[in-house]
Coordinates of C-alpha atoms in Angstrom, one line a residue:
M950 CA 0.0 0.0 0.0
K951 CA 1.4 3.4 -1.0
R952 CA 1.6 6.2 1.5
I953 CA 1.1 9.8 0.4
V954 CA 3.7 12.1 1.8
C955 CA 4.1 15.7 0.7
A956 CA 7.2 16.6 -1.3
L957 CA 8.5 19.1 1.3
M958 CA 8.3 16.4 4.0
C959 CA 10.1 13.9 1.8
V960 CA 13.0 16.3 1.3
A961 CA 13.2 17.1 5.0
L962 CA 13.1 13.4 6.0
L963 CA 15.7 12.5 3.5
A964 CA 18.1 15.0 5.0
V965 CA 17.4 13.8 8.5
S966 CA 17.7 10.2 7.6
F967 CA 21.1 10.5 5.9
A968 CA 22.4 12.8 8.6
G969 CA 21.5 10.2 11.1
C970 CA 23.0 7.5 9.0
A971 CA 26.3 9.3 8.6
K972 CA 26.5 9.7 12.3
A973 CA 25.7 6.0 12.9
K974 CA 28.2 4.4 10.5
T975 CA 30.3 3.0 13.3
Q976 CA 27.2 1.6 15.1
H977 CA 25.8 -1.9 14.6
Y978 CA 22.1 -2.5 14.2
D979 CA 20.9 -6.1 14.5
V980 CA 17.5 -5.3 13.0
V981 CA 16.5 -2.5 10.6
L982 CA 13.0 -1.7 9.3
I983 CA 12.6 0.3 6.1
T984 CA 9.2 1.9 5.8
D985 CA 7.4 2.2 2.5
G986 CA 7.8 5.9 2.7
G987 CA 5.4 6.5 5.5
L988 CA 5.9 7.2 9.1
V989 CA 6.3 4.6 11.9
T990 CA 3.4 6.5 13.6
D991 CA 1.0 6.2 10.6
G992 CA -1.5 4.1 12.6
A993 CA -1.2 1.5 9.8
Y994 CA 1.3 -0.9 8.3
N995 CA 4.5 0.8 9.1
E996 CA 3.6 1.4 12.7
S997 CA 2.3 -2.1 13.2
A998 CA 5.5 -3.7 11.7
W999 CA 7.7 -1.3 13.8
S1000 CA 5.9 -2.4 17.0
G1001 CA 6.8 -6.0 16.2
V1002 CA 10.5 -5.1 15.7
K1003 CA 10.7 -3.0 18.9
E1004 CA 9.0 -5.7 21.0
Y1005 CA 11.2 -8.5 19.7
C1006 CA 14.5 -6.5 19.9
E1007 CA 13.8 -5.1 23.4
E1008 CA 13.1 -8.6 24.7
Q1009 CA 16.3 -9.9 23.1
G1010 CA 18.5 -7.0 24.0
L1011 CA 19.2 -6.3 20.3
A1012 CA 20.0 -2.9 18.6
Y1013 CA 17.4 -1.7 16.1
R1014 CA 16.3 1.3 14.1
Y1015 CA 14.2 2.3 11.1
Y1016 CA 14.8 4.2 7.9
Q1017 CA 12.1 6.3 6.1
P1018 CA 13.0 6.6 2.4
P1019 CA 11.7 9.5 0.3
L1020 CA 9.0 9.0 -2.3
E1021 CA 8.9 10.1 -6.0
D1022 CA 5.4 11.1 -7.1
D1023 CA 4.1 9.4 -4.1
V1024 CA 5.8 6.1 -5.0
L1025 CA 8.7 4.3 -3.4
T1026 CA 10.9 3.4 -6.4
T1027 CA 13.0 0.2 -6.6
E1028 CA 16.2 2.3 -6.9
T1029 CA 15.4 4.2 -3.7
A1030 CA 14.5 1.0 -1.8
L1031 CA 17.8 -0.6 -2.9
R1032 CA 19.8 2.3 -1.7
Y1033 CA 18.2 2.0 1.8
I1034 CA 18.7 -1.8 1.8
E1035 CA 22.4 -1.2 1.0
L1036 CA 22.6 1.4 3.8
A1037 CA 21.1 -1.1 6.3
V1038 CA 23.6 -3.8 5.3
K1039 CA 26.5 -1.3 5.6
N1040 CA 25.4 -0.5 9.1
G1041 CA 25.6 -4.1 10.1
A1042 CA 21.9 -5.1 9.9
A1043 CA 21.6 -8.9 10.1
M1044 CA 17.8 -8.8 9.6
I1045 CA 15.9 -6.3 7.4
V1046 CA 12.2 -5.9 7.7
L1047 CA 10.3 -4.6 4.6
P1048 CA 6.6 -3.9 5.1
T1049 CA 4.2 -4.0 2.1
D1050 CA 4.5 -5.1 -1.5
A1051 CA 6.4 -1.9 -2.3
F1052 CA 9.6 -3.9 -1.8
E1053 CA 8.8 -7.0 -4.0
V1054 CA 11.1 -6.1 -6.8
A1055 CA 13.8 -4.5 -4.6
V1056 CA 14.1 -7.6 -2.3
Y1057 CA 14.3 -9.9 -5.4
E1058 CA 17.3 -7.9 -6.7
A1059 CA 18.9 -7.3 -3.2
S1060 CA 18.8 -10.8 -1.8
P1061 CA 21.6 -12.3 -4.0
L1062 CA 23.7 -9.1 -3.5
Y1063 CA 23.7 -9.6 0.3
P1064 CA 23.5 -13.3 0.9
E1065 CA 24.4 -13.0 4.6
A1066 CA 21.4 -10.7 5.3
Q1067 CA 18.1 -12.1 6.3
F1068 CA 15.1 -10.3 4.8
I1069 CA 11.5 -10.4 6.0
L1070 CA 9.0 -9.2 3.3
V1071 CA 5.5 -8.5 4.7
D1072 CA 2.4 -8.8 2.5
G1073 CA 4.3 -9.4 -0.7
M1074 CA 6.3 -11.9 -2.8
P1075 CA 9.6 -11.3 -4.4
H1076 CA 9.5 -11.2 -8.2
P1077 CA 11.5 -9.7 -11.1
E1078 CA 10.6 -6.3 -12.6
G1079 CA 7.8 -6.7 -15.1
S1080 CA 7.0 -10.2 -14.1
D1081 CA 4.3 -11.6 -11.9
I1082 CA 6.1 -14.9 -11.2
D1083 CA 6.8 -15.2 -7.5
A1084 CA 10.2 -16.3 -6.3
F1085 CA 11.1 -18.2 -3.1
L1086 CA 14.6 -17.0 -2.1
G1087 CA 16.8 -18.7 0.5
N1088 CA 17.4 -15.5 2.5
V1089 CA 13.9 -14.0 2.2
M1090 CA 11.0 -15.0 4.5
T1091 CA 7.6 -13.8 3.4
I1092 CA 4.5 -13.0 5.3
D1093 CA 0.9 -13.2 4.1
F1094 CA -2.5 -13.2 5.8
N1095 CA -5.5 -15.6 5.5
S1096 CA -8.0 -13.6 3.4
L1097 CA -10.7 -16.3 3.7
E1098 CA -10.7 -16.1 7.5
S1099 CA -10.5 -12.3 7.4
G1100 CA -13.6 -12.1 5.1
F1101 CA -15.4 -14.7 7.4
L1102 CA -14.8 -12.5 10.4
A1103 CA -16.1 -9.4 8.5
G1104 CA -19.3 -11.2 7.3
Y1105 CA -20.0 -12.8 10.7
S1106 CA -19.6 -9.4 12.5
A1107 CA -21.8 -7.6 9.9
V1108 CA -24.7 -9.9 10.6
M1109 CA -24.2 -10.1 14.3
A1110 CA -24.2 -6.3 14.4
G1111 CA -27.8 -6.4 13.2
N1112 CA -27.4 -5.9 9.4
T1113 CA -29.6 -8.2 7.3
N1114 CA -29.0 -6.5 3.9
L1115 CA -25.2 -6.7 3.2
G1116 CA -23.0 -5.7 0.3
Y1117 CA -19.6 -6.9 -0.9
F1118 CA -17.5 -4.7 -3.2
G1119 CA -14.4 -6.2 -4.8
S1120 CA -12.9 -7.9 -7.9
V1121 CA -13.4 -11.6 -8.5
Q1122 CA -10.4 -11.5 -10.8
S1123 CA -8.1 -10.5 -7.9
E1124 CA -6.9 -13.4 -5.8
P1125 CA -7.0 -11.6 -2.4
S1126 CA -10.2 -9.8 -3.2
S1127 CA -12.0 -13.0 -4.3
R1128 CA -10.9 -14.8 -1.1
Y1129 CA -12.1 -11.9 1.0
G1130 CA -15.4 -12.1 -0.8
A1131 CA -15.7 -15.9 -0.5
G1132 CA -15.0 -15.6 3.3
F1133 CA -17.5 -12.8 3.7
V1134 CA -20.2 -14.8 2.1
Q1135 CA -19.5 -17.8 4.4
G1136 CA -19.2 -15.7 7.5
A1137 CA -22.5 -13.9 6.8
G1138 CA -24.2 -17.3 6.1
Y1139 CA -22.7 -18.8 9.3
A1140 CA -24.1 -15.9 11.4
A1141 CA -27.5 -16.1 9.7
D1142 CA -27.6 -19.8 10.5
E1143 CA -26.7 -19.1 14.1
L1144 CA -29.4 -16.4 14.5
G1145 CA -32.0 -18.1 12.3
I1146 CA -32.8 -14.9 10.4
P1147 CA -32.9 -14.2 6.6
V1148 CA -30.0 -12.2 5.4
K1149 CA -29.5 -10.8 1.9
L1150 CA -26.0 -10.2 0.5
S1151 CA -25.4 -8.2 -2.7
Y1152 CA -22.1 -9.2 -4.2
A1153 CA -20.6 -6.6 -6.6
D1154 CA -17.7 -7.7 -8.8
Y1155 CA -16.6 -4.4 -10.3
D1156 CA -14.4 -6.1 -12.9
S1157 CA -17.1 -8.4 -14.2
P1158 CA -17.3 -8.8 -18.0
Y1159 CA -21.1 -8.8 -17.5
L1160 CA -20.9 -5.3 -16.0
D1161 CA -24.2 -3.6 -17.0
F1162 CA -24.3 -0.6 -14.6
D1163 CA -26.0 2.6 -15.8
Y1164 CA -23.5 5.4 -15.1
S1165 CA -25.8 8.1 -16.6
F1166 CA -27.4 10.9 -14.6
T1167 CA -29.2 14.2 -15.2
L1168 CA -28.3 17.6 -14.0
T1169 CA -31.2 20.0 -13.9
A1170 CA -31.0 23.8 -13.7
N1171 CA -33.9 24.8 -11.4
Y1172 CA -35.8 28.1 -11.4
E1173 CA -38.5 29.7 -9.3
K1174 CA -40.9 32.5 -9.8
I1175 CA -39.6 35.7 -8.3
E1176 CA -42.9 36.3 -6.5
D1177 CA -42.5 33.0 -4.7
I1178 CA -39.0 33.5 -3.2
G1179 CA -39.9 36.6 -1.1
E1180 CA -36.8 38.6 -2.0
K1181 CA -36.1 41.6 -4.1
C1182 CA -34.4 40.6 -7.4
F1183 CA -32.5 42.5 -10.0
V1184 CA -31.9 41.9 -13.7
V1185 CA -28.3 41.8 -15.0
N1186 CA -28.0 42.1 -18.8
V1187 CA -24.5 41.3 -20.2
V1188 CA -23.8 42.3 -23.8
N1189 CA -21.0 40.5 -25.6
G1190 CA -20.4 38.1 -22.7
T1191 CA -21.9 35.7 -20.2
G1192 CA -23.5 36.4 -16.8
T1193 CA -27.0 37.5 -17.9
G1194 CA -29.6 36.6 -15.3
T1195 CA -31.8 37.6 -12.4
Y1196 CA -30.2 37.8 -9.0
T1197 CA -30.9 38.7 -5.4
E1198 CA -29.2 41.7 -3.8
G1199 CA -25.7 40.8 -2.6
S1200 CA -25.1 38.0 -5.2
N1201 CA -21.6 37.7 -6.6
V1202 CA -21.9 37.2 -10.4
A1203 CA -19.0 36.1 -12.6
I1204 CA -18.9 38.1 -15.9
T1205 CA -16.9 37.0 -18.9
A1206 CA -16.4 38.8 -22.2
A1207 CA -17.0 36.9 -25.4
P1208 CA -13.9 36.4 -27.6
A1209 CA -12.9 39.5 -29.5
P1210 CA -13.9 39.8 -33.2
E1211 CA -11.2 39.4 -35.9
G1212 CA -8.7 42.3 -35.8
Q1213 CA -9.8 43.5 -32.3
I1214 CA -9.0 43.0 -28.7
F1215 CA -11.0 43.4 -25.5
D1216 CA -10.6 47.0 -24.1
H1217 CA -13.0 47.6 -21.2
W1218 CA -16.4 47.1 -19.7
D1219 CA -19.1 49.8 -20.0
Y1220 CA -21.8 49.7 -17.4
Q1221 CA -25.1 51.5 -16.6
S1222 CA -27.9 51.3 -14.1
D1223 CA -31.3 50.4 -15.6
T1224 CA -33.3 51.4 -12.6
D1225 CA -34.7 54.9 -12.4
G1226 CA -33.2 57.1 -9.7
V1227 CA -30.1 54.8 -9.2
K1228 CA -26.8 56.2 -10.5
D1229 CA -24.5 54.2 -12.7
K1230 CA -21.8 54.1 -10.0
K1231 CA -24.0 51.7 -8.0
V1232 CA -23.1 49.0 -10.6
N1233 CA -20.3 47.4 -8.6
L1234 CA -17.7 45.8 -10.9
S1235 CA -14.5 44.5 -9.3
E1236 CA -12.5 45.2 -12.5
T1237 CA -13.3 47.1 -15.7
K1238 CA -10.1 46.5 -17.7
K1239 CA -10.0 42.7 -17.8
P1240 CA -12.2 40.3 -19.8
E1241 CA -13.2 38.4 -16.6
T1242 CA -14.7 40.4 -13.7
N1243 CA -17.2 40.1 -10.9
L1244 CA -20.3 42.0 -10.2
L1245 CA -21.7 42.5 -6.7
V1246 CA -25.4 43.0 -7.3
E1247 CA -26.7 46.2 -5.8
K1248 CA -30.2 47.7 -5.6
C1249 CA -30.6 48.2 -9.4
D1250 CA -31.0 46.5 -12.7
C1251 CA -28.0 47.0 -14.9
T1252 CA -26.5 46.5 -18.4
I1253 CA -22.8 45.6 -18.7
T1254 CA -21.2 45.7 -22.1
A1255 CA -17.8 44.3 -23.3
V1256 CA -16.1 46.9 -25.5
Y1257 CA -13.5 46.0 -28.1
T1258 CA -10.9 48.1 -29.9
D1259 CA -8.7 47.7 -32.9
A1260 CA -5.7 45.4 -32.2
P1261 CA -2.2 47.0 -32.6
S1262 CA -1.0 44.1 -34.7
T1263 CA -2.4 41.2 -36.8
T1264 CA -4.7 38.8 -35.0
Y1265 CA -4.7 35.2 -35.8
P1266 CA -7.7 32.8 -35.5
V1267 CA -7.6 29.9 -33.0
I1268 CA -10.4 27.6 -34.0
V1269 CA -11.5 24.5 -32.1
K1270 CA -13.5 22.1 -34.2
T1271 CA -16.2 19.7 -33.2
A1272 CA -15.3 16.0 -32.7
D1273 CA -16.2 15.1 -36.3
G1274 CA -14.5 18.3 -37.7
S1275 CA -17.6 19.4 -39.5
A1276 CA -18.2 22.6 -37.6
D1277 CA -16.5 25.2 -35.3
F1278 CA -16.9 24.5 -31.6
S1279 CA -15.2 27.8 -30.6
A1280 CA -13.2 30.6 -32.2
Q1281 CA -11.1 33.4 -30.9
Y1282 CA -8.5 35.9 -32.4
I1283 CA -5.1 36.4 -30.7
M1284 CA -2.1 38.5 -31.5
A1285 CA 1.3 37.0 -32.1
G1286 CA 3.2 36.6 -28.8
E1287 CA 0.0 36.1 -26.8
S1288 CA -1.6 32.9 -25.5
C1289 CA -5.1 31.6 -25.1
N1290 CA -6.9 28.7 -23.4
V1291 CA -8.5 26.0 -25.6
K1292 CA -11.0 23.4 -24.4
A1293 CA -12.3 20.4 -26.2
P1294 CA -16.0 19.8 -26.6
A1295 CA -17.5 17.0 -24.4
A1296 CA -17.0 13.5 -25.6
E1297 CA -19.8 11.3 -26.9
S1298 CA -21.0 8.3 -24.9
G1299 CA -18.2 5.7 -24.5
Y1300 CA -15.4 7.9 -25.8
V1301 CA -12.7 9.9 -24.1
F1302 CA -10.4 12.7 -25.3
D1303 CA -7.0 11.5 -26.6
R1304 CA -5.1 14.3 -28.2
W1305 CA -5.2 17.4 -30.4
D1306 CA -4.7 17.4 -34.1
I1307 CA -3.3 20.8 -35.0
Q1308 CA -3.1 22.6 -38.4
T1309 CA -1.2 25.9 -38.7
E1310 CA -2.0 28.6 -41.2
N1311 CA 1.6 29.4 -42.2
G1312 CA 3.1 25.9 -41.6
G1313 CA 5.2 26.9 -38.6
E1314 CA 5.6 24.9 -35.4
V1315 CA 2.9 25.0 -32.8
D1316 CA 3.7 25.9 -29.2
I1317 CA 1.2 24.1 -27.0
D1318 CA 1.4 23.3 -23.3
D1319 CA 0.1 19.8 -23.5
A1320 CA -1.2 18.2 -26.8
F1321 CA -2.8 15.4 -24.7
A1322 CA -4.8 17.6 -22.4
K1323 CA -8.4 18.6 -23.3
D1324 CA -8.0 21.9 -21.4
T1325 CA -4.7 23.5 -22.3
W1326 CA -3.0 26.7 -23.6
V1327 CA -1.6 27.5 -27.1
H1328 CA 0.9 30.3 -27.9
I1329 CA 0.6 32.3 -31.1
S1330 CA 3.5 33.2 -33.4
D1331 CA 3.7 34.9 -36.8
E1332 CA 5.6 31.8 -38.1
A1333 CA 2.6 29.6 -37.3
G1334 CA -0.2 32.0 -38.0
G1335 CA -3.7 30.9 -37.3
L1336 CA -4.4 27.5 -35.7
T1337 CA -7.1 24.9 -36.2
L1338 CA -7.4 22.3 -33.5
T1339 CA -9.4 19.2 -33.9
P1340 CA -10.0 17.0 -30.8
I1341 CA -9.4 13.3 -31.3
F1342 CA -11.5 11.0 -29.2
V1343 CA -11.0 7.3 -28.7
E1344 CA -13.1 4.6 -27.1
S1345 CA -12.8 4.7 -23.3
A1346 CA -11.1 1.8 -21.5
E1347 CA -13.4 2.3 -18.5
P1348 CA -17.1 3.0 -18.3
T1349 CA -18.1 6.7 -18.9
F1350 CA -20.7 8.8 -17.1
D1351 CA -23.2 10.1 -19.6
V1352 CA -24.5 13.4 -18.2
A1353 CA -27.5 15.3 -19.6
V1354 CA -27.7 18.9 -18.5
V1355 CA -31.3 20.1 -18.8
T1356 CA -33.2 23.4 -18.3
G1357 CA -36.0 23.2 -15.8
E1358 CA -39.3 25.2 -15.9
G1359 CA -38.6 28.9 -15.9
G1360 CA -35.3 28.7 -17.9
N1361 CA -34.9 30.3 -21.3
G1362 CA -32.8 28.1 -23.7
E1363 CA -30.3 25.3 -23.4
S1364 CA -28.0 24.8 -20.4
A1365 CA -24.5 23.7 -21.1
G1366 CA -22.4 20.7 -19.9
T1367 CA -24.1 17.7 -21.6
G1368 CA -21.5 15.1 -22.5
S1369 CA -19.7 11.9 -21.6
Y1370 CA -17.1 12.0 -18.8
I1371 CA -14.8 9.7 -16.8
T1372 CA -13.7 9.5 -13.2
D1373 CA -12.0 12.7 -11.9
D1374 CA -13.0 14.9 -14.9
T1375 CA -13.7 18.5 -14.0
V1376 CA -17.0 19.4 -15.7
E1377 CA -18.2 23.0 -16.2
V1378 CA -21.9 23.6 -16.4
S1379 CA -23.9 26.8 -17.2
A1380 CA -27.6 27.3 -16.6
A1381 CA -29.7 29.0 -19.2
P1382 CA -30.8 32.5 -18.4
P1383 CA -34.2 32.7 -16.6
L1384 CA -37.4 33.8 -18.3
A1385 CA -38.9 37.1 -17.3
G1386 CA -40.3 36.8 -13.8
Y1387 CA -38.1 33.8 -12.9
I1388 CA -34.7 33.4 -11.1
F1389 CA -32.2 30.5 -11.1
T1390 CA -32.1 28.9 -7.7
H1391 CA -30.0 25.7 -7.7
W1392 CA -28.8 22.6 -9.5
S1393 CA -30.2 19.2 -8.7
N1394 CA -29.1 15.8 -10.0
A1395 CA -30.5 12.3 -10.2
D1396 CA -29.3 9.0 -11.6
A1397 CA -31.4 6.7 -13.8
D1398 CA -33.3 5.4 -10.8
G1399 CA -34.0 8.8 -9.3
Y1400 CA -31.3 8.7 -6.6
N1401 CA -28.7 11.5 -6.0
A1402 CA -25.7 10.8 -8.2
G1403 CA -23.3 11.7 -5.4
I1404 CA -21.4 14.5 -7.2
S1405 CA -20.2 17.5 -5.2
M1406 CA -20.6 20.8 -7.0
E1407 CA -18.3 23.7 -6.3
N1408 CA -21.4 25.9 -5.8
E1409 CA -24.8 24.3 -6.5
Y1410 CA -26.5 27.7 -6.1
S1411 CA -24.4 29.3 -8.9
A1412 CA -25.7 29.3 -12.5
N1413 CA -22.1 28.9 -13.7
T1414 CA -20.2 26.3 -11.7
S1415 CA -18.3 23.0 -11.9
Y1416 CA -18.0 19.6 -10.3
Q1417 CA -15.6 16.7 -10.3
M1418 CA -16.8 13.4 -11.6
V1419 CA -17.1 10.8 -8.9
N1420 CA -15.1 7.6 -8.9
R1421 CA -17.0 5.0 -11.0
Y1422 CA -16.5 2.5 -8.2
Q1423 CA -18.1 4.9 -5.8
A1424 CA -21.1 5.1 -8.1
V1425 CA -21.4 1.3 -7.8
V1426 CA -21.3 1.4 -4.0
E1427 CA -23.8 4.2 -3.9
K1428 CA -26.1 2.1 -6.1
M1429 CA -25.9 -0.7 -3.5
Y1430 CA -26.7 1.7 -0.7
D1431 CA -29.6 3.1 -2.7
N1432 CA -31.0 -0.4 -3.0
G1433 CA -31.2 -0.9 0.7
V1434 CA -27.8 -2.2 1.6
S1435 CA -26.9 -1.0 5.1
I1436 CA -23.2 -2.1 5.3
V1437 CA -20.6 -2.8 2.6
F1438 CA -17.4 -4.9 3.0
A1439 CA -14.5 -3.5 0.9
G1440 CA -12.6 -6.7 0.7
G1441 CA -9.0 -6.7 -0.5
N1442 CA -9.2 -4.2 -3.4
E1443 CA -7.3 -1.1 -4.3
D1444 CA -10.4 1.1 -4.4
I1445 CA -11.4 0.7 -0.8
G1446 CA -11.6 4.5 -0.5
A1447 CA -14.6 4.5 -2.9
V1448 CA -16.6 2.8 -0.2
S1449 CA -15.7 5.3 2.5
E1450 CA -16.5 8.2 0.2
A1451 CA -19.9 6.7 -0.8
T1452 CA -21.0 6.5 2.9
K1453 CA -20.5 10.3 3.3
I1454 CA -23.2 11.5 0.9
Y1455 CA -26.1 10.1 2.9
N1456 CA -28.0 12.0 5.7
Y1457 CA -28.7 8.7 7.4
P1458 CA -26.1 6.1 8.5
K1459 CA -24.5 3.9 5.9
Y1460 CA -21.6 1.9 7.1
A1461 CA -18.7 -0.1 5.8
I1462 CA -16.2 -2.8 6.9
G1463 CA -12.7 -2.3 5.7
S1464 CA -9.8 -4.7 5.0
E1465 CA -6.8 -2.5 5.7
N1466 CA -4.6 -2.0 8.7
W1467 CA -5.9 1.3 9.9
Q1468 CA -5.7 1.2 13.6
N1469 CA -7.7 4.4 14.0
G1470 CA -10.4 3.5 11.4
W1471 CA -12.0 5.6 8.8
E1472 CA -15.1 7.8 9.0
N1473 CA -18.2 5.7 8.9
Y1474 CA -16.3 2.4 9.0
Y1475 CA -18.1 0.1 11.4
S1476 CA -14.9 -2.0 11.8
V1477 CA -11.8 -3.0 10.0
V1478 CA -10.3 -6.5 9.4
I1479 CA -6.8 -5.9 10.8
K1480 CA -3.7 -7.6 9.4
D1481 CA -1.4 -7.6 12.4
Y1482 CA 2.0 -6.9 10.9
G1483 CA 3.4 -6.6 14.4
S1484 CA 2.7 -10.1 15.6
A1485 CA 3.7 -11.6 12.3
V1486 CA 7.0 -9.7 12.2
K1487 CA 7.8 -10.7 15.8
A1488 CA 7.0 -14.3 15.0
C1489 CA 9.3 -14.3 12.0
L1490 CA 12.2 -12.6 13.8
S1491 CA 11.9 -15.2 16.6
N1492 CA 11.9 -18.1 14.3
Y1493 CA 13.4 -17.0 11.0
Q1494 CA 13.2 -19.5 8.1
G1495 CA 14.5 -18.2 4.7
G1496 CA 12.5 -19.4 1.7
F1497 CA 9.5 -20.0 3.9
N1498 CA 6.1 -18.2 4.0
Y1499 CA 4.4 -17.3 7.3
T1500 CA 0.6 -16.8 7.2
G1501 CA -1.2 -14.6 9.7
T1502 CA -4.4 -16.5 10.8
C1503 CA -6.8 -16.7 13.7
A1504 CA -4.6 -19.5 15.1
N1505 CA -1.6 -17.1 15.6
N1506 CA -3.7 -14.0 16.2
G1507 CA -2.5 -12.5 12.9
I1508 CA -5.9 -11.1 12.0
Y1509 CA -8.8 -9.7 14.0
M1510 CA -11.6 -7.1 13.8
S1511 CA -10.7 -3.7 15.1
F1512 CA -14.1 -3.3 16.8
V1513 CA -16.5 -5.9 18.2
D1514 CA -19.6 -4.8 20.0
K1515 CA -19.9 -6.2 23.5
K1516 CA -23.4 -7.4 22.6
Y1517 CA -21.9 -10.2 20.5
Q1518 CA -18.4 -10.4 21.9
A1519 CA -18.9 -13.9 23.3
Q1520 CA -20.2 -15.3 20.0
Y1521 CA -17.4 -13.6 18.1
D1522 CA -14.8 -15.0 20.5
A1523 CA -16.3 -18.5 20.1
V1524 CA -16.2 -18.3 16.3
Y1525 CA -12.7 -16.9 16.3
Q1526 CA -11.5 -19.8 18.4
A1527 CA -13.4 -22.3 16.1
L1528 CA -11.5 -20.8 13.1
A1529 CA -8.3 -21.1 15.0
N1530 CA -8.9 -24.7 15.8
N1531 CA -10.0 -25.5 12.2
Q1532 CA -13.5 -26.4 13.5
I1533 CA -15.1 -24.3 10.7
V1534 CA -14.4 -25.7 7.3
M1535 CA -13.8 -22.9 4.8
T1536 CA -14.4 -23.2 1.0
N1537 CA -11.9 -21.4 -1.1
V1538 CA -12.8 -19.9 -4.5
A1539 CA -10.1 -19.5 -7.2
P1540 CA -9.9 -16.0 -8.9
G1541 CA -12.4 -15.7 -11.6
A1542 CA -14.6 -18.5 -10.3
D1543 CA -18.2 -18.1 -9.3
V1544 CA -18.2 -17.1 -5.6
R1545 CA -21.6 -18.8 -5.2
L1546 CA -19.6 -22.0 -4.9
A1547 CA -18.6 -20.8 -1.4
N1548 CA -22.1 -20.5 -0.2
N1549 CA -23.6 -23.4 1.8
S1550 CA -26.9 -21.7 2.7
K1551 CA -30.3 -21.8 1.0
C1552 CA -32.3 -19.4 -1.2
L1553 CA -29.7 -18.1 -3.6
S1554 CA -30.9 -15.6 -6.2
L1555 CA -29.3 -13.4 -8.8
E1556 CA -30.2 -9.7 -8.8
Y1557 CA -29.5 -6.7 -11.1
W1558 CA -26.3 -5.9 -13.1
I1559 CA -23.2 -7.1 -11.4
V1560 CA -24.9 -7.7 -8.1
I1561 CA -25.4 -11.3 -7.2
T1562 CA -27.9 -11.7 -4.3
Y1563 CA -27.5 -14.4 -1.7
E1564 CA -30.4 -15.3 0.5
F1565 CA -29.7 -17.1 3.8
D1566 CA -33.1 -18.0 5.1
I1567 CA -32.9 -20.5 7.9
N1568 CA -35.9 -21.7 9.9
V1569 CA -35.2 -22.9 13.4
E1570 CA -37.7 -25.5 14.5

């Protein structure tokens, strides 16, 4: 798991680490832990592993320390990891502990270089760069954790906590995720059998080839009659620009001039009051000499006009074409030596922007900030002359969100922003001006089933605003919650954060169970299946066996739930012990196989797109 550390902190830590290392060259350390770039107080993997090192070394009277390597673009590179392994060996480390799979390639390359060193790799397997073939090395001991048992504990706890409509979110194609899921199904079934109650489990495989989830939603610009809102309103008319509308007193309105005509440049804003008895100076513009300004609405109607003047030199056209190249999407005229922003039109359903195809008027080279960004800047020169930019779209490798932006009753014309987008896209939307007697009030959104789409707008009460497209996995989880699921298990997948984010959009409790090593938990997480790096590291330090894999299980207390309600603590303890004693027979499911094979309960049914519904309906006589 990668830890995000700010660049400034990385530089500071690098300086501190090497300063300390230089001072300690004459010292001997029996055991060294190298973090994956995070702190040993991160409340997660590094802290847990460090606790195992400390406990073992203090009991044995051994010298120990840790190194925290810097990250590059939030990633621990193999080159950096190898430098720190070399540093540990030079300082006499006999045993080197490497937490997380960030060290898989580094330990594969380092182990033959330092045959006398003993490595412990936690939650990973050594392998060559670019290969997924695991290697068992004579001086590397590996640690993994029983995902089936972890999933079982999560499923059992979810039902015992009172949830009868459960969700699982993961990938059947991923080995750890599929095992977590199979365990979750069996644990939920075991608890349902114990309690004698019906339990429904919706199983979402987000990588399923049968994915048929509707990612579309509608954004609606809403208006109200001025007489119904009970506030005094004023009309703003923008000539040669955007910002026209009806607003309440005190509103802050963004005003933008339209691109200048050929041979001209923007000069200034003219403004006047349109309310009798109110002077023009009450029209409160923040700036009159720039094409983008803000208006603070005062107690008057007003007209604001963008004024242009002749350009001092030749202006060149910068034209952005539609996706098929048949028409102009936008056009502006810029003098040589100046720059302008260009934006591609929205993609069609299932497509995503790939690059710009650029033609120059005079054949000169084009100076563009990023030819692969749909929102970028171009720089004009006499050598190139005018530019024609055609956006190139390709089929998207991931599902796209089809967004329809519509104008509600009281709006006059089309609202902008309709198109197809992918996760993390920033989407700009503009509401149509209101009809006479109406005022724009807010944006609303709904997916195909009428539920809130979960997007967070920069300002939902502004006619011109933007939002960031949600993670598509988050959309899947929200769909599960919308269909009545009360708790979701995010088992062993890289997009666990999508579950946490999905819980936050509801005004009523929606919970999740995680499968990470967060000791402090995440907001709205009912509990977390903990992989106890500390106990596993201590066990391997105590009984080191190179080329051997140690598995954290219930039998050696290597896994556990971070929170168990006292109401069912006794039952949980009994089940935990039964797992430890192999009294509960678990069914494993290979990656890609049907997880229903792991279910030994009755009333199994299939439901919706990628959601498989399991019914555990046990009647106790």
